[in-house]
Amino acid sequence: MKKEYDLKKLRKRTGAVKVDSAAAKFAISIRLDGSVVAAFKNEAVRVGIPYQTLIGSVLHRYVNGELMDRKVVAAARAFKSA
């Protein structure tokens, strides 16, 4: 590996760099119960993915309406059948 590189030959980008904010990942800090984190870590090991990826997947599914609370679904079914 060279100690120094000649950066004079690099071309400059013209215009603004486009970033799709919907596709971008953001680092955040969030406080979760230890038992919740442990459960995510155990499940992530079971399915073979990183636990942060699993948390992101669960949040994504919830926000898109693909993941619902069982109690809410049961209450809605009970209300509908009454």
Short mmCIF file of C-alpha atoms in Angstrom, two decimals:
data_model
loop_
_atom_site.label_atom_id
_atom_site.label_comp_id
_atom_site.label_asym_id
_atom_site.label_seq_id
_atom_site.Cartn_x
_atom_site.Cartn_y
_atom_site.Cartn_z
CA MET A 1 0.00 0.00 0.00
CA LYS A 2 1.28 3.43 -0.89
CA LYS A 3 1.93 5.94 1.86
CA GLU A 4 0.58 8.75 -0.30
CA TYR A 5 -1.83 8.90 -3.21
CA ASP A 6 -1.97 11.51 -5.96
CA LEU A 7 -5.52 12.84 -5.85
CA LYS A 8 -4.96 15.57 -8.44
CA LYS A 9 -6.15 13.33 -11.27
CA LEU A 10 -9.57 12.73 -9.73
CA ARG A 11 -12.51 14.24 -11.55
CA LYS A 12 -14.95 16.39 -9.61
CA ARG A 13 -18.61 15.48 -9.63
CA THR A 14 -20.92 17.96 -11.27
CA GLY A 15 -24.26 18.73 -9.70
CA ALA A 16 -25.74 17.52 -6.45
CA VAL A 17 -25.51 13.93 -5.34
CA LYS A 18 -28.97 12.37 -5.24
CA VAL A 19 -29.88 10.42 -2.11
CA ASP A 20 -33.16 8.55 -1.80
CA SER A 21 -34.13 9.25 1.82
CA ALA A 22 -36.57 6.34 1.75
CA ALA A 23 -33.75 3.94 0.92
CA ALA A 24 -31.19 5.52 3.25
CA LYS A 25 -30.43 3.97 6.64
CA PHE A 26 -30.26 6.23 9.68
CA ALA A 27 -28.44 5.52 12.91
CA ILE A 28 -30.68 6.14 15.91
CA SER A 29 -30.56 5.54 19.64
CA ILE A 30 -33.50 3.81 21.26
CA ARG A 31 -34.01 2.46 24.76
CA LEU A 32 -35.52 -1.03 24.91
CA ASP A 33 -36.07 -3.43 27.79
CA GLY A 34 -33.30 -5.98 28.15
CA SER A 35 -35.78 -8.81 27.76
CA VAL A 36 -36.95 -7.38 24.42
CA VAL A 37 -33.40 -7.10 23.10
CA ALA A 38 -32.61 -10.62 24.33
CA ALA A 39 -35.71 -11.97 22.58
CA PHE A 40 -34.72 -10.25 19.31
CA LYS A 41 -31.15 -11.57 19.60
CA ASN A 42 -32.36 -15.13 20.23
CA GLU A 43 -34.78 -14.99 17.30
CA ALA A 44 -32.11 -13.47 15.06
CA VAL A 45 -29.73 -16.32 15.89
CA ARG A 46 -32.51 -18.82 15.17
CA VAL A 47 -33.24 -17.40 11.71
CA GLY A 48 -29.59 -16.55 10.97
CA ILE A 49 -29.69 -12.77 10.55
CA PRO A 50 -28.28 -9.85 12.57
CA TYR A 51 -30.62 -8.74 15.36
CA GLN A 52 -30.68 -5.12 14.20
CA THR A 53 -31.82 -6.30 10.77
CA LEU A 54 -34.60 -8.27 12.44
CA ILE A 55 -35.70 -5.24 14.48
CA GLY A 56 -35.73 -3.13 11.30
CA SER A 57 -37.76 -5.77 9.49
CA VAL A 58 -40.35 -5.96 12.27
CA LEU A 59 -40.66 -2.16 12.38
CA HIS A 60 -40.97 -1.99 8.58
CA ARG A 61 -43.73 -4.62 8.55
CA TYR A 62 -45.61 -2.86 11.38
CA VAL A 63 -45.44 0.55 9.71
CA ASN A 64 -46.75 -0.95 6.44
CA GLY A 65 -49.69 -2.64 8.21
CA GLU A 66 -48.36 -6.15 7.65
CA LEU A 67 -47.86 -6.83 11.37
CA MET A 68 -50.72 -6.44 13.83
CA ASP A 69 -51.30 -7.06 17.52
CA ARG A 70 -53.12 -10.38 18.06
CA LYS A 71 -55.36 -8.87 20.75
CA VAL A 72 -56.50 -6.10 18.40
CA VAL A 73 -57.24 -8.62 15.62
CA ALA A 74 -59.16 -10.87 18.03
CA ALA A 75 -61.19 -7.92 19.33
CA ALA A 76 -62.00 -6.82 15.78
CA ARG A 77 -63.14 -10.34 14.86
CA ALA A 78 -65.28 -10.57 17.98
CA PHE A 79 -66.85 -7.18 17.22
CA LYS A 80 -67.48 -8.14 13.60
CA SER A 81 -69.18 -11.42 14.50
CA ALA A 82 -71.41 -9.80 17.17
#
